[in-house]
PDB file of C-alpha atoms in Angstrom:
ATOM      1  CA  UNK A 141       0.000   0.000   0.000  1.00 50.00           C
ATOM      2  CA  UNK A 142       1.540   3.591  -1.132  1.00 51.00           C
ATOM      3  CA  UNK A 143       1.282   6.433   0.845  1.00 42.00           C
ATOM      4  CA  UNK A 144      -1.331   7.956  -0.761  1.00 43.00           C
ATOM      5  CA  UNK A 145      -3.550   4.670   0.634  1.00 44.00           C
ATOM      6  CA  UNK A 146      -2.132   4.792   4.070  1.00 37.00           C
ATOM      7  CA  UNK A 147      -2.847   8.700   4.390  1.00 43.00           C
ATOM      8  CA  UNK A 148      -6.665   8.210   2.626  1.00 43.00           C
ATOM      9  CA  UNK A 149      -7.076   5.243   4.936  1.00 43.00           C
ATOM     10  CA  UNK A 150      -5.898   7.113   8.550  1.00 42.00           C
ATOM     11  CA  UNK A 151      -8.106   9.771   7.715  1.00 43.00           C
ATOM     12  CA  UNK A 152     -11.086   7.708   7.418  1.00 41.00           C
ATOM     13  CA  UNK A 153     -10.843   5.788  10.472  1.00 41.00           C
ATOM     14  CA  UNK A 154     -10.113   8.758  12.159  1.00 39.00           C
ATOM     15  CA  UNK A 155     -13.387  10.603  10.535  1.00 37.00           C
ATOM     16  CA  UNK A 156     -15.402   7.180  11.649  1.00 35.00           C
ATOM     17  CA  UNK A 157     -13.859   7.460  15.018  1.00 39.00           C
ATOM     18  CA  UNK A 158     -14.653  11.114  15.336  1.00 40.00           C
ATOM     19  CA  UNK A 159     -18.581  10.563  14.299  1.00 38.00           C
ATOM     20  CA  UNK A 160     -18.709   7.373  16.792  1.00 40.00           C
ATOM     21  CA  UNK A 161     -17.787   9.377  19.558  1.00 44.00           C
ATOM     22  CA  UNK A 162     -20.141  11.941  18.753  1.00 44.00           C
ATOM     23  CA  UNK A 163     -22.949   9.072  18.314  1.00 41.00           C
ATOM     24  CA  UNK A 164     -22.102   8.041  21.694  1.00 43.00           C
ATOM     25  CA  UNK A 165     -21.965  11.157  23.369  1.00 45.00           C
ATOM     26  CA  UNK A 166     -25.674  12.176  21.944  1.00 47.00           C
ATOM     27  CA  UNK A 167     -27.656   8.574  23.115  1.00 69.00           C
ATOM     28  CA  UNK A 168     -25.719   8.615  27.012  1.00 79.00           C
ATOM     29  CA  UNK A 169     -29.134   8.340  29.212  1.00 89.00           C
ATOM     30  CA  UNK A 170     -26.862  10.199  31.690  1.00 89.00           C
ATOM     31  CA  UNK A 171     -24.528  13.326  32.533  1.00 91.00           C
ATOM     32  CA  UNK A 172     -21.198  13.190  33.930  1.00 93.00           C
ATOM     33  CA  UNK A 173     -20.412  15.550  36.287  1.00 94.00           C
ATOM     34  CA  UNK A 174     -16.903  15.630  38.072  1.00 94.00           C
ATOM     35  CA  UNK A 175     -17.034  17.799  41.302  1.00 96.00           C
ATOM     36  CA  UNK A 176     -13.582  19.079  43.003  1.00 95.00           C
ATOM     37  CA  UNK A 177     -13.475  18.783  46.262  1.00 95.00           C
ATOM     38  CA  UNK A 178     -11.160  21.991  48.001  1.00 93.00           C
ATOM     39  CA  UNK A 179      -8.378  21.601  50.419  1.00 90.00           C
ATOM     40  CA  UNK A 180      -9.936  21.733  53.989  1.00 81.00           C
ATOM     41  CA  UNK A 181      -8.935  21.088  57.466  1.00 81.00           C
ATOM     42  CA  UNK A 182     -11.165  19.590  60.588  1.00 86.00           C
ATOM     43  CA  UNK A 183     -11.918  23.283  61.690  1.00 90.00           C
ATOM     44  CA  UNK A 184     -16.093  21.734  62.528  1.00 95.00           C
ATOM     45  CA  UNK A 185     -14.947  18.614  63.884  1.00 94.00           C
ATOM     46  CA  UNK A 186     -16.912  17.681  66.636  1.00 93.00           C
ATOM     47  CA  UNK A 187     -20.069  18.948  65.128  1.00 95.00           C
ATOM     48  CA  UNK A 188     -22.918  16.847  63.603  1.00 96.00           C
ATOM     49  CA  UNK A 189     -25.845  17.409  60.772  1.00 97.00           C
ATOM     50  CA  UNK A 190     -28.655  16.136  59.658  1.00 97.00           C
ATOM     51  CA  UNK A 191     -29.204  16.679  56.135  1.00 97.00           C
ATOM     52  CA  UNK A 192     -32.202  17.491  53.807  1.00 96.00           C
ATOM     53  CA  UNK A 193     -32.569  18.551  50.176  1.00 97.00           C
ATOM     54  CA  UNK A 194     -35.813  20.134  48.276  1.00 97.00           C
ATOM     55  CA  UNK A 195     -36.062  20.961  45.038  1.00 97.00           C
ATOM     56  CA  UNK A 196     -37.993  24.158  44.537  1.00 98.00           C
ATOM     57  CA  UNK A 197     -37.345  25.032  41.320  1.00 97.00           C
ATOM     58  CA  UNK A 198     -40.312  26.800  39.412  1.00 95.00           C
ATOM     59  CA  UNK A 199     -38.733  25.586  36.140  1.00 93.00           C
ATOM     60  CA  UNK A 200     -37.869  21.818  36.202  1.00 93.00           C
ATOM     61  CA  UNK A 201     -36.669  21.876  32.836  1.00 92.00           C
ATOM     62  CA  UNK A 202     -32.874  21.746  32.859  1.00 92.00           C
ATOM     63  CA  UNK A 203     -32.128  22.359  29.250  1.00 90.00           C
ATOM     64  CA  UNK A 204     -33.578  25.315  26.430  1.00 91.00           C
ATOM     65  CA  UNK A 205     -34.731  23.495  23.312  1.00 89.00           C
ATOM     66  CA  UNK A 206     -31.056  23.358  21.586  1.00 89.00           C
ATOM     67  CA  UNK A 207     -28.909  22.312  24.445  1.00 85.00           C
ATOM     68  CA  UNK A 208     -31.801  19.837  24.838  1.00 86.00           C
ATOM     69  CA  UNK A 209     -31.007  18.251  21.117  1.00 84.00           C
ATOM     70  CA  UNK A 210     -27.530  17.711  22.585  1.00 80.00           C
ATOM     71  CA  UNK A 211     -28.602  15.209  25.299  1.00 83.00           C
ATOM     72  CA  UNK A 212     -32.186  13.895  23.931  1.00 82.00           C
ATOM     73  CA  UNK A 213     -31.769  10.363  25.830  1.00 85.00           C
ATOM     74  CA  UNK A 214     -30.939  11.762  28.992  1.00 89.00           C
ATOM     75  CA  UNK A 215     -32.589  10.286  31.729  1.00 90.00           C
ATOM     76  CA  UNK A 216     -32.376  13.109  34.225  1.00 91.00           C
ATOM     77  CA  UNK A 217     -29.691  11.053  36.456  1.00 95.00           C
ATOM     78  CA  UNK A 218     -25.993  12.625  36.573  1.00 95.00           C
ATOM     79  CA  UNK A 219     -22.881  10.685  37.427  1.00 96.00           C
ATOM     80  CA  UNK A 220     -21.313  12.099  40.344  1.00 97.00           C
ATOM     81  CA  UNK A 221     -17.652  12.018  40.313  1.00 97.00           C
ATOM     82  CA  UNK A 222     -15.391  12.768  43.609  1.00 96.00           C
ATOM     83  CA  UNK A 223     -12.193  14.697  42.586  1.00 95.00           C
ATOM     84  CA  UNK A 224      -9.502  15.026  45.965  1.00 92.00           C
ATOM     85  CA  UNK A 225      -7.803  17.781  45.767  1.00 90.00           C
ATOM     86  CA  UNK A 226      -4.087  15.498  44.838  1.00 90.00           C
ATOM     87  CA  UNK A 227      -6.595  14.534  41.699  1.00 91.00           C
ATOM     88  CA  UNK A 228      -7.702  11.238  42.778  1.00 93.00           C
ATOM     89  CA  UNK A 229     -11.077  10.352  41.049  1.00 94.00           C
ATOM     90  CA  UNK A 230     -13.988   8.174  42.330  1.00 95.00           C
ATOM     91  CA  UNK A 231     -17.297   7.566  40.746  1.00 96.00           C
ATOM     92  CA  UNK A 232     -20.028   8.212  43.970  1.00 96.00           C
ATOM     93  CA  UNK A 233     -22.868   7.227  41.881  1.00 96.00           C
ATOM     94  CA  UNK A 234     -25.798   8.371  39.981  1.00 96.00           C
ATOM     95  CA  UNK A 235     -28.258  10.752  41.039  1.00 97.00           C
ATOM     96  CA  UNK A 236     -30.859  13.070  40.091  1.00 96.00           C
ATOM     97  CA  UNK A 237     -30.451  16.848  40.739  1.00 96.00           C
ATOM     98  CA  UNK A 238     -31.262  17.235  44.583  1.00 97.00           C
ATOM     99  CA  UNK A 239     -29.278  13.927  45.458  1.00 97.00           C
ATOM    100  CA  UNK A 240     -26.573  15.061  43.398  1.00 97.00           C
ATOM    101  CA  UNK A 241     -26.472  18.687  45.467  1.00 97.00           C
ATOM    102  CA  UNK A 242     -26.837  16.646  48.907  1.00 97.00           C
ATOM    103  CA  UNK A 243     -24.158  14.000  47.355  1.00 97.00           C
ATOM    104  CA  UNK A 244     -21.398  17.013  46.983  1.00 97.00           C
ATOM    105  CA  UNK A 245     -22.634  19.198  50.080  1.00 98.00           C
ATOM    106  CA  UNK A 246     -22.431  16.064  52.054  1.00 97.00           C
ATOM    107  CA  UNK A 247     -18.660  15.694  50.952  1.00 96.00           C
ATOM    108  CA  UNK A 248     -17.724  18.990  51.724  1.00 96.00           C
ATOM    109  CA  UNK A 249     -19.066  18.644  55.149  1.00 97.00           C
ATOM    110  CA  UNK A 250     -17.674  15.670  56.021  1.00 95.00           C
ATOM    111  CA  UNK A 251     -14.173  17.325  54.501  1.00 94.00           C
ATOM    112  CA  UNK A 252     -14.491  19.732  57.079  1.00 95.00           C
ATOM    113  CA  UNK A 253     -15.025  17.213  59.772  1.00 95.00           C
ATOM    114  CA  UNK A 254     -18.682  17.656  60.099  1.00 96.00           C
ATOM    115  CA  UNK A 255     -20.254  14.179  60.906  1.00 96.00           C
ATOM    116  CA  UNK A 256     -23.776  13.048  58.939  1.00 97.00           C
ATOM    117  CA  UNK A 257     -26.304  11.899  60.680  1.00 96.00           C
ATOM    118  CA  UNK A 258     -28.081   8.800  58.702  1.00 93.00           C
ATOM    119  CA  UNK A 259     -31.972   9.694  60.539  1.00 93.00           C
ATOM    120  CA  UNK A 260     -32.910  13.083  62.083  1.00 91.00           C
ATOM    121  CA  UNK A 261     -33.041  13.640  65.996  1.00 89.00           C
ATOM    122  CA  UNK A 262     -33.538  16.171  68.452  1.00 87.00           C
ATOM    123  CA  UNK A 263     -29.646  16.719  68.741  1.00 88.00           C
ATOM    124  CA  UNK A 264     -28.477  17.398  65.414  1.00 93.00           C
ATOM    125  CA  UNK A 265     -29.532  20.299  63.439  1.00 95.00           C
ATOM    126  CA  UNK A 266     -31.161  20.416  60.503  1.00 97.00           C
ATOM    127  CA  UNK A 267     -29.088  21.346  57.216  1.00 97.00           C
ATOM    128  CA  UNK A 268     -31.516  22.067  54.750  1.00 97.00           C
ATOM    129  CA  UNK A 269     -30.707  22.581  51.009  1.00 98.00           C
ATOM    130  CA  UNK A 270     -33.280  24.580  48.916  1.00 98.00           C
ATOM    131  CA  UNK A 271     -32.311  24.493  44.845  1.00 98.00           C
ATOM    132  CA  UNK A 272     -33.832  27.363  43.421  1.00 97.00           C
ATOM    133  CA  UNK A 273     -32.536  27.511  39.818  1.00 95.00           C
ATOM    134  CA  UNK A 274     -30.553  25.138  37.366  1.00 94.00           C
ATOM    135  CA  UNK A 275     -30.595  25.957  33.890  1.00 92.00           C
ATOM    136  CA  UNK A 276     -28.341  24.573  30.871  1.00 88.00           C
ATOM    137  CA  UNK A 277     -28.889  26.699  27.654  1.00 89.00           C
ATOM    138  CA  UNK A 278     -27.267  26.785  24.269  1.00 89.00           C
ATOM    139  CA  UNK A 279     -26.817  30.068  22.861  1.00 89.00           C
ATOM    140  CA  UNK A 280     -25.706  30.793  19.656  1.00 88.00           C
ATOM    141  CA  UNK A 281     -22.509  28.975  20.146  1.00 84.00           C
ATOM    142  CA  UNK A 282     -22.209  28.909  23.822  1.00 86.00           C
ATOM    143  CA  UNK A 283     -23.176  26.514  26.417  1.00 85.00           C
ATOM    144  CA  UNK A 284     -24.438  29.129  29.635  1.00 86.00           C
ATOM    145  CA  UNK A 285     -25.206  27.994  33.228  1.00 85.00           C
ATOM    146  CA  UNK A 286     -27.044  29.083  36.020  1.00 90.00           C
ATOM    147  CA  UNK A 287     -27.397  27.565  39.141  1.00 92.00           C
ATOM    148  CA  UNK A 288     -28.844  28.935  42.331  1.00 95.00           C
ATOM    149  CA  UNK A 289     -29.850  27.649  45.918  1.00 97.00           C
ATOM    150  CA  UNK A 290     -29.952  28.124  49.447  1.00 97.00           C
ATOM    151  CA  UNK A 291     -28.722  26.684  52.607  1.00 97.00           C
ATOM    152  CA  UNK A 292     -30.032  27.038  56.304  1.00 97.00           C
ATOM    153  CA  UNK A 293     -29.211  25.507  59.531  1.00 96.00           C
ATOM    154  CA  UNK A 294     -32.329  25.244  62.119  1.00 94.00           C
ATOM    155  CA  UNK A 295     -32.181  23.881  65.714  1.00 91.00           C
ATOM    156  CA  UNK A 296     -35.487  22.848  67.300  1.00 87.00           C
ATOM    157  CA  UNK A 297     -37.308  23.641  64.638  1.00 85.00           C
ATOM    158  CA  UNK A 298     -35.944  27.243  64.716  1.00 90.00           C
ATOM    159  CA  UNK A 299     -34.074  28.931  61.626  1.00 90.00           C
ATOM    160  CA  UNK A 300     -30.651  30.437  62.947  1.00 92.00           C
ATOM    161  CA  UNK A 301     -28.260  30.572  59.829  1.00 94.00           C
ATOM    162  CA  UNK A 302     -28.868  31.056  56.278  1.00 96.00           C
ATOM    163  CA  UNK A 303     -26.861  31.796  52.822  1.00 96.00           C
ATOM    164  CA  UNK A 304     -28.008  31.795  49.576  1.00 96.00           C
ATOM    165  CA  UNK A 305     -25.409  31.092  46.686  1.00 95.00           C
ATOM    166  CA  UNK A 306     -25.926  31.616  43.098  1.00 92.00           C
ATOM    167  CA  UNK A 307     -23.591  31.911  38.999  1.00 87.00           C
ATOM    168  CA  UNK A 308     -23.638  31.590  35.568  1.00 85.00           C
ATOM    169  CA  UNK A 309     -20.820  30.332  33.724  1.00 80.00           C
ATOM    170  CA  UNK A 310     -20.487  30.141  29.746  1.00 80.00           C
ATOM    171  CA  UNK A 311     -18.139  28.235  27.791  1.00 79.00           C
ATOM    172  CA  UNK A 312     -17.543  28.049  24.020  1.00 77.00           C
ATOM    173  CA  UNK A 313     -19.490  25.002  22.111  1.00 74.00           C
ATOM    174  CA  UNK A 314     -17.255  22.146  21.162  1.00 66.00           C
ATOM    175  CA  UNK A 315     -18.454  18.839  18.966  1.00 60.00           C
ATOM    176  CA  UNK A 316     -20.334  16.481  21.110  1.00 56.00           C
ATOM    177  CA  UNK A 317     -21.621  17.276  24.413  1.00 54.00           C
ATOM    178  CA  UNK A 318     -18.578  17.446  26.555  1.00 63.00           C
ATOM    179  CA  UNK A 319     -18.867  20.940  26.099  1.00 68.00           C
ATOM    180  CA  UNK A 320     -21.779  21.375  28.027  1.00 73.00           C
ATOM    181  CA  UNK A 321     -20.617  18.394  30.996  1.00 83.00           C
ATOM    182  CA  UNK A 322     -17.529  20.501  31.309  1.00 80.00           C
ATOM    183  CA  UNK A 323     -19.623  23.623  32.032  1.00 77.00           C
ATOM    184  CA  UNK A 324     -22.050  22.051  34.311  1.00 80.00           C
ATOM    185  CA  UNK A 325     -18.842  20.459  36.302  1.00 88.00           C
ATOM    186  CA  UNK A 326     -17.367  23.799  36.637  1.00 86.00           C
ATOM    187  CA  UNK A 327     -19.902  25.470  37.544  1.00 84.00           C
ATOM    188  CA  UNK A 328     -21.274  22.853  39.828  1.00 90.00           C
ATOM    189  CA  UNK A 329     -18.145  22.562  42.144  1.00 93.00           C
ATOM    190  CA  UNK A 330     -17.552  26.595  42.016  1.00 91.00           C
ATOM    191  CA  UNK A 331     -20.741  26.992  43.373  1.00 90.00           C
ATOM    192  CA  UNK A 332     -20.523  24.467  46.322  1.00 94.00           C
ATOM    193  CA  UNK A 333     -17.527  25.218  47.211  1.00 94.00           C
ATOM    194  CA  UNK A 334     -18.703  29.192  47.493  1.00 93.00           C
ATOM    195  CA  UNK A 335     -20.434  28.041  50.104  1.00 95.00           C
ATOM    196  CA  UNK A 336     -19.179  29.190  53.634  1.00 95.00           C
ATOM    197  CA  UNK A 337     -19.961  26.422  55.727  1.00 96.00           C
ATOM    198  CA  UNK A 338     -17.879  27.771  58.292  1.00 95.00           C
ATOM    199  CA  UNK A 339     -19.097  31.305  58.550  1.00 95.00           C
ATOM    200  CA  UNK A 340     -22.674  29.474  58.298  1.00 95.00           C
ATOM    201  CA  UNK A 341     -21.934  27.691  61.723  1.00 95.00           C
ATOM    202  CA  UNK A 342     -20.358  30.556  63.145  1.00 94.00           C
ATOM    203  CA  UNK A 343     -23.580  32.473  62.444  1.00 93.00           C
ATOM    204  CA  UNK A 344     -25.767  29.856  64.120  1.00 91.00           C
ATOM    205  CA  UNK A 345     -23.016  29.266  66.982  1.00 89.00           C
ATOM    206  CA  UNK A 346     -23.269  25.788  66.397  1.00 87.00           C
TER     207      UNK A 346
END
């Protein structure tokens, strides 16, 4: 076989490669998302949460019509991935949006040396996770994010902390949708880990 051949014939498999992947990437039933956990110390050791998640988004619909066409099999589960911060990588699991906000939140509390507590009781306060907004669009040629939600810490039934976090991120569109996993992922861990838990329990003097 000339060169010619060998040249014609690379470029085809890689074309064929190129198109499977992008095959692939549109029928995945699910969306990756890989969420980087900070450097922390045990500064709340000693404390101990119980936590709860609603989702009170108004819109449920995650996606505008065109990033939708980008991930028309999803299922509405996303694969949580743990990332240490010396870039160790664990699957956690699959989850749909509120798990997959406890999932993380959980992680960073327990990174901080807060212990979970598996049933609720009269000791351990209430940690209460309220997702306002999460929107994926495609816009022109950009994938844009916005995420919002709120956390509060109540004792006995009685509010004393609250903070309310919210973003938007935007990223340029590349083939498949990695683009737009890669977007939620960032955006996802910036906007946990924006989240004073510290200053939250200093607040409630917990």
């Amino acid at each position: 076989m000339d060169l010619k051949n060998v040249n014609m014939c690379m470029g085809t498999t890689l074309l064929l490669l190129v198109v499977m992947g992008c095959f692939a990437c549109a029928k995945k039933p699910y969306i990756d998302v890989d969420y980087r956990l900070p450097s922390a110390a045990d500064t709340l050791s000693g404390r101990t949460v119980y936590v709860e998640t609603r989702d009170l988004r108004s819109d449920t619909e995650i996606f505008n019509k065109r990033a939708n066409e980008n991930f028309e099999h999803f299922t509405g589960l996303f694969t949580l991935s743990l990332v240490t911060p010396d870039d160790q990588s664990k699957i956690l699991g699959a989850y749909a949006l509120p798990k997959l906000f406890e999932m993380a939140l959980t992680q960073r509390l327990k990174n901080l040396g807060v212990a979970v507590a598996d049933a609720p009781s009269r000791s351990a306060p209430v940690f209460q996770i309220d997702i306002n907004q999460f929107h994926i669009n495609l816009v022109g040629q950009k994938w844009m994010a916005d995420i919002s939600y709120e956390v509060s810490l109540t004792q006995n039934s009685q509010l004393v902390a609250r903070e309310v976090v919210s973003g938007s991120a935007e990223r340029l569109k590349v083939m498949g949708s990695g683009g737009a996993e890669k977007v939620i992922g960032e955006i996802f861990t910036d906007m946990i880990n924006r989240l004073n838990i510290e200053r939250l329990f200093q607040q409630a003097k917990l």
